[in-house]
Amino acid sequence: MRCYCCSSKSFDECCGPFIKGVEYPNSAEQLMRSRFSAYATAHYQYILETYTKEKQQGLSVEDLAQSAQGATWFALKVHPTLAASSVDSLVGNSVSSTEDSSIDSTVNADAKVEAVTNAEPISKTNLKSISKPNNAIVEFTAYYFENKSMYQLHETSNFSVEDGKWRYHDGVLHDDCGKIKYGRNLPCVCGSNKKFKQCCATKSR
């Protein structure tokens, strides 16, 4: 099956080995994708362990599970951002993805986005460009259903290398987080090239 993070790989070739602890992400984007897949599959221990040590303080698996209760995470889109360095090379490589402008956002910020991500609302003062080789930022939009309604979480995340491994530290939320409307006949947000109603829309039931 295709990976939950909407890459072109299967789960076993993409995020699966990271979540199972067989391999470790070698870039901030890989870690971000695997954390999304962990939310989609309810692997909250992995989510806890991939926070920085500072952010792990005061968090628990139970807290993370409670914050995500009722949400079905189904699609992820990675936006072009400043580079995410790999642990091996410590050299930035541009993160690429396709943009989708077809979403009609109703900007109703959902409290769940802050609870799940530990992120702050975005502002000019807290959105920083991180260029140090052991730090990286990744901008993404994650989609989920709750009570049969569709929501998006648009975040710019900060990652750091600790003990040779990438870790999620925190992030800032964009203004378009919250409940959205998406046409059933539009291409699915997961990038499957199917109509939304024939693809991920079925996961809202």
mmCIF file of C-alpha atoms in Angstrom:
data_model
loop_
_atom_site.group_PDB
_atom_site.id
_atom_site.type_symbol
_atom_site.label_atom_id
_atom_site.label_comp_id
_atom_site.label_asym_id
_atom_site.label_seq_id
_atom_site.Cartn_x
_atom_site.Cartn_y
_atom_site.Cartn_z
ATOM 1 C CA MET A 1 0.000 0.000 0.000
ATOM 2 C CA ARG A 2 1.063 3.591 -0.648
ATOM 3 C CA CYS A 3 2.612 5.299 2.358
ATOM 4 C CA TYR A 4 0.341 7.416 4.556
ATOM 5 C CA CYS A 5 2.593 10.432 3.951
ATOM 6 C CA CYS A 6 1.551 10.410 0.258
ATOM 7 C CA SER A 7 5.023 9.710 -1.106
ATOM 8 C CA SER A 8 5.444 7.552 -4.196
ATOM 9 C CA LYS A 9 6.730 4.686 -2.044
ATOM 10 C CA SER A 10 4.950 1.996 -0.088
ATOM 11 C CA PHE A 11 4.642 2.261 3.687
ATOM 12 C CA ASP A 12 7.224 -0.513 4.128
ATOM 13 C CA GLU A 13 9.680 1.335 1.882
ATOM 14 C CA CYS A 14 8.997 4.791 3.318
ATOM 15 C CA CYS A 15 7.868 5.574 6.869
ATOM 16 C CA GLY A 16 7.367 2.025 8.125
ATOM 17 C CA PRO A 17 11.018 1.269 8.967
ATOM 18 C CA PHE A 18 11.334 4.553 10.898
ATOM 19 C CA ILE A 19 8.214 3.953 12.969
ATOM 20 C CA LYS A 20 9.305 0.369 13.673
ATOM 21 C CA GLY A 21 12.739 1.590 14.776
ATOM 22 C CA VAL A 22 14.590 -0.385 12.092
ATOM 23 C CA GLU A 23 15.978 2.758 10.438
ATOM 24 C CA TYR A 24 16.284 6.446 11.315
ATOM 25 C CA PRO A 25 15.272 9.433 9.142
ATOM 26 C CA ASN A 26 18.292 11.128 7.565
ATOM 27 C CA SER A 27 16.501 14.417 6.879
ATOM 28 C CA ALA A 28 14.007 16.685 8.582
ATOM 29 C CA GLU A 29 11.471 16.018 5.831
ATOM 30 C CA GLN A 30 11.725 12.270 6.319
ATOM 31 C CA LEU A 31 11.124 12.721 10.034
ATOM 32 C CA MET A 32 8.162 15.011 9.428
ATOM 33 C CA ARG A 33 6.633 12.517 7.000
ATOM 34 C CA SER A 34 7.132 9.638 9.410
ATOM 35 C CA ARG A 35 5.547 11.610 12.252
ATOM 36 C CA PHE A 36 2.496 12.210 10.064
ATOM 37 C CA SER A 37 2.327 8.492 9.270
ATOM 38 C CA ALA A 38 2.635 7.765 12.985
ATOM 39 C CA TYR A 39 -0.388 9.981 13.666
ATOM 40 C CA ALA A 40 -2.279 8.238 10.851
ATOM 41 C CA THR A 41 -1.519 4.836 12.398
ATOM 42 C CA ALA A 42 -1.764 5.887 16.070
ATOM 43 C CA HIS A 43 1.900 5.171 16.896
ATOM 44 C CA TYR A 44 2.100 7.799 19.624
ATOM 45 C CA GLN A 45 5.219 6.382 21.267
ATOM 46 C CA TYR A 46 7.150 7.182 18.083
ATOM 47 C CA ILE A 47 5.746 10.698 18.050
ATOM 48 C CA LEU A 48 6.852 11.247 21.642
ATOM 49 C CA GLU A 49 10.339 9.867 21.026
ATOM 50 C CA THR A 50 10.891 12.076 17.975
ATOM 51 C CA TYR A 51 10.366 15.336 19.854
ATOM 52 C CA THR A 52 13.511 17.079 21.052
ATOM 53 C CA LYS A 53 14.422 16.228 24.638
ATOM 54 C CA GLU A 54 13.307 19.671 25.752
ATOM 55 C CA LYS A 55 9.835 19.228 24.270
ATOM 56 C CA GLN A 56 9.445 15.679 25.592
ATOM 57 C CA GLN A 57 9.360 17.089 29.104
ATOM 58 C CA GLY A 58 5.772 17.229 30.272
ATOM 59 C CA LEU A 59 4.443 15.120 27.376
ATOM 60 C CA SER A 60 3.224 11.542 27.489
ATOM 61 C CA VAL A 61 1.878 8.967 25.062
ATOM 62 C CA GLU A 62 -1.510 9.374 26.709
ATOM 63 C CA ASP A 63 -1.423 13.147 26.182
ATOM 64 C CA LEU A 64 -0.638 12.724 22.486
ATOM 65 C CA ALA A 65 -3.332 10.091 22.001
ATOM 66 C CA GLN A 66 -5.889 12.289 23.740
ATOM 67 C CA SER A 67 -4.991 15.331 21.633
ATOM 68 C CA ALA A 68 -5.474 13.364 18.414
ATOM 69 C CA GLN A 69 -8.676 11.632 19.488
ATOM 70 C CA GLY A 70 -11.422 11.785 16.884
ATOM 71 C CA ALA A 71 -9.134 12.836 14.028
ATOM 72 C CA THR A 72 -8.502 10.687 10.956
ATOM 73 C CA TRP A 73 -5.296 11.882 9.286
ATOM 74 C CA PHE A 74 -5.394 10.986 5.601
ATOM 75 C CA ALA A 75 -3.154 13.169 3.397
ATOM 76 C CA LEU A 76 0.033 15.196 3.528
ATOM 77 C CA LYS A 77 1.503 17.826 1.217
ATOM 78 C CA VAL A 78 5.054 19.134 1.605
ATOM 79 C CA HIS A 79 5.633 22.704 0.431
ATOM 80 C CA PRO A 80 8.839 24.132 -1.020
ATOM 81 C CA THR A 81 10.805 25.559 1.894
ATOM 82 C CA LEU A 82 14.317 26.369 2.936
ATOM 83 C CA ALA A 83 16.454 23.279 2.754
ATOM 84 C CA ALA A 84 16.358 20.393 5.185
ATOM 85 C CA SER A 85 19.886 19.100 5.776
ATOM 86 C CA SER A 86 20.656 15.405 6.060
ATOM 87 C CA VAL A 87 22.520 14.064 9.067
ATOM 88 C CA ASP A 88 25.121 12.446 6.833
ATOM 89 C CA SER A 89 26.032 15.443 4.690
ATOM 90 C CA LEU A 90 24.849 18.345 6.844
ATOM 91 C CA VAL A 91 24.296 20.157 3.565
ATOM 92 C CA GLY A 92 20.908 21.714 2.729
ATOM 93 C CA ASN A 93 18.881 20.282 -0.112
ATOM 94 C CA SER A 94 15.752 22.031 -1.311
ATOM 95 C CA VAL A 95 12.500 20.332 -0.392
ATOM 96 C CA SER A 96 10.217 20.155 -3.405
ATOM 97 C CA SER A 97 6.540 19.433 -3.851
ATOM 98 C CA THR A 98 3.561 20.541 -5.900
ATOM 99 C CA GLU A 99 1.298 23.367 -4.827
ATOM 100 C CA ASP A 100 -2.490 23.008 -4.825
ATOM 101 C CA SER A 101 -4.496 26.211 -4.956
ATOM 102 C CA SER A 102 -7.908 24.572 -5.318
ATOM 103 C CA ILE A 103 -8.784 24.529 -1.617
ATOM 104 C CA ASP A 104 -11.402 27.004 -0.416
ATOM 105 C CA SER A 105 -10.326 27.647 3.177
ATOM 106 C CA THR A 106 -12.802 28.693 5.837
ATOM 107 C CA VAL A 107 -10.375 30.026 8.383
ATOM 108 C CA ASN A 108 -11.862 28.584 11.555
ATOM 109 C CA ALA A 109 -8.789 27.678 13.603
ATOM 110 C CA ASP A 110 -9.350 24.365 15.316
ATOM 111 C CA ALA A 111 -7.996 23.966 18.850
ATOM 112 C CA LYS A 112 -6.817 20.480 17.923
ATOM 113 C CA VAL A 113 -4.024 21.769 15.689
ATOM 114 C CA GLU A 114 -2.219 23.437 18.568
ATOM 115 C CA ALA A 115 -2.792 20.483 20.884
ATOM 116 C CA VAL A 116 -1.453 17.979 18.359
ATOM 117 C CA THR A 117 1.571 19.918 17.113
ATOM 118 C CA ASN A 118 2.597 22.015 20.108
ATOM 119 C CA ALA A 119 2.811 24.839 17.571
ATOM 120 C CA GLU A 120 2.081 28.539 17.867
ATOM 121 C CA PRO A 121 -0.027 30.670 15.502
ATOM 122 C CA ILE A 122 2.236 32.074 12.814
ATOM 123 C CA SER A 123 3.412 35.666 12.932
ATOM 124 C CA LYS A 124 6.180 37.757 11.401
ATOM 125 C CA THR A 125 8.080 37.649 14.665
ATOM 126 C CA ASN A 126 8.131 33.889 15.277
ATOM 127 C CA LEU A 127 8.645 32.591 11.726
ATOM 128 C CA LYS A 128 12.425 32.296 11.455
ATOM 129 C CA SER A 129 14.649 31.083 8.632
ATOM 130 C CA ILE A 130 16.963 28.472 10.092
ATOM 131 C CA SER A 131 20.142 27.888 8.112
ATOM 132 C CA LYS A 132 22.444 26.142 10.586
ATOM 133 C CA PRO A 133 23.457 22.681 9.328
ATOM 134 C CA ASN A 134 22.035 20.855 12.360
ATOM 135 C CA ASN A 135 18.687 22.628 12.078
ATOM 136 C CA ALA A 136 16.071 22.710 9.332
ATOM 137 C CA ILE A 137 12.540 23.858 8.641
ATOM 138 C CA VAL A 138 9.817 22.037 6.727
ATOM 139 C CA GLU A 139 6.509 23.568 5.681
ATOM 140 C CA PHE A 140 3.617 21.179 5.194
ATOM 141 C CA THR A 141 -0.153 20.880 5.099
ATOM 142 C CA ALA A 142 -1.748 17.852 6.743
ATOM 143 C CA TYR A 143 -5.380 16.940 6.117
ATOM 144 C CA TYR A 144 -7.726 15.157 8.479
ATOM 145 C CA PHE A 145 -11.385 14.389 9.045
ATOM 146 C CA GLU A 146 -13.241 14.970 12.280
ATOM 147 C CA ASN A 147 -16.994 14.438 12.683
ATOM 148 C CA LYS A 148 -17.184 13.958 8.879
ATOM 149 C CA SER A 149 -15.804 17.462 8.267
ATOM 150 C CA MET A 150 -12.467 18.132 6.558
ATOM 151 C CA TYR A 151 -9.707 20.149 8.216
ATOM 152 C CA GLN A 152 -6.195 21.207 7.324
ATOM 153 C CA LEU A 153 -3.169 21.881 9.485
ATOM 154 C CA HIS A 154 -0.652 24.167 7.754
ATOM 155 C CA GLU A 155 2.566 24.471 9.717
ATOM 156 C CA THR A 156 6.167 25.539 9.308
ATOM 157 C CA SER A 157 8.133 23.229 11.607
ATOM 158 C CA ASN A 158 11.546 23.506 13.233
ATOM 159 C CA PHE A 159 13.771 20.432 13.430
ATOM 160 C CA SER A 160 17.118 19.867 15.137
ATOM 161 C CA VAL A 161 19.704 17.098 15.257
ATOM 162 C CA GLU A 162 20.168 15.552 18.704
ATOM 163 C CA ASP A 163 22.589 12.691 19.297
ATOM 164 C CA GLY A 164 22.921 12.261 15.535
ATOM 165 C CA LYS A 165 19.168 11.965 14.926
ATOM 166 C CA TRP A 166 16.623 14.428 13.591
ATOM 167 C CA ARG A 167 14.020 15.580 16.107
ATOM 168 C CA TYR A 168 10.926 17.796 15.899
ATOM 169 C CA HIS A 169 11.153 20.849 18.162
ATOM 170 C CA ASP A 170 8.210 23.135 17.485
ATOM 171 C CA GLY A 171 6.414 24.988 14.722
ATOM 172 C CA VAL A 172 4.273 27.925 13.745
ATOM 173 C CA LEU A 173 0.749 27.631 12.379
ATOM 174 C CA HIS A 174 -0.455 29.482 9.302
ATOM 175 C CA ASP A 175 -3.695 31.447 9.212
ATOM 176 C CA ASP A 176 -5.466 28.931 6.969
ATOM 177 C CA CYS A 177 -5.564 26.152 9.595
ATOM 178 C CA GLY A 178 -9.018 24.855 10.391
ATOM 179 C CA LYS A 179 -12.133 23.567 8.682
ATOM 180 C CA ILE A 180 -12.115 23.695 4.886
ATOM 181 C CA LYS A 181 -14.416 22.991 1.970
ATOM 182 C CA TYR A 182 -13.118 20.816 -0.844
ATOM 183 C CA GLY A 183 -15.011 19.842 -3.985
ATOM 184 C CA ARG A 184 -15.780 16.142 -4.266
ATOM 185 C CA ASN A 185 -14.981 16.163 -7.989
ATOM 186 C CA LEU A 186 -11.581 17.836 -7.575
ATOM 187 C CA PRO A 187 -8.352 15.799 -7.711
ATOM 188 C CA CYS A 188 -7.740 14.226 -4.308
ATOM 189 C CA VAL A 189 -5.365 16.129 -2.036
ATOM 190 C CA CYS A 190 -3.303 12.954 -1.565
ATOM 191 C CA GLY A 191 -2.045 13.170 -5.147
ATOM 192 C CA SER A 192 -3.499 9.848 -6.293
ATOM 193 C CA ASN A 193 -4.896 11.416 -9.502
ATOM 194 C CA LYS A 194 -8.333 10.144 -8.533
ATOM 195 C CA LYS A 195 -11.332 12.335 -7.783
ATOM 196 C CA PHE A 196 -11.620 13.217 -4.111
ATOM 197 C CA LYS A 197 -14.997 11.479 -3.808
ATOM 198 C CA GLN A 198 -13.485 8.250 -5.167
ATOM 199 C CA CYS A 199 -10.402 8.417 -2.951
ATOM 200 C CA CYS A 200 -9.807 9.940 0.481
ATOM 201 C CA ALA A 201 -13.349 11.270 0.909
ATOM 202 C CA THR A 202 -14.386 7.707 1.685
ATOM 203 C CA LYS A 203 -12.260 7.814 4.847
ATOM 204 C CA SER A 204 -14.586 10.355 6.443
ATOM 205 C CA ARG A 205 -17.309 7.744 6.974
#
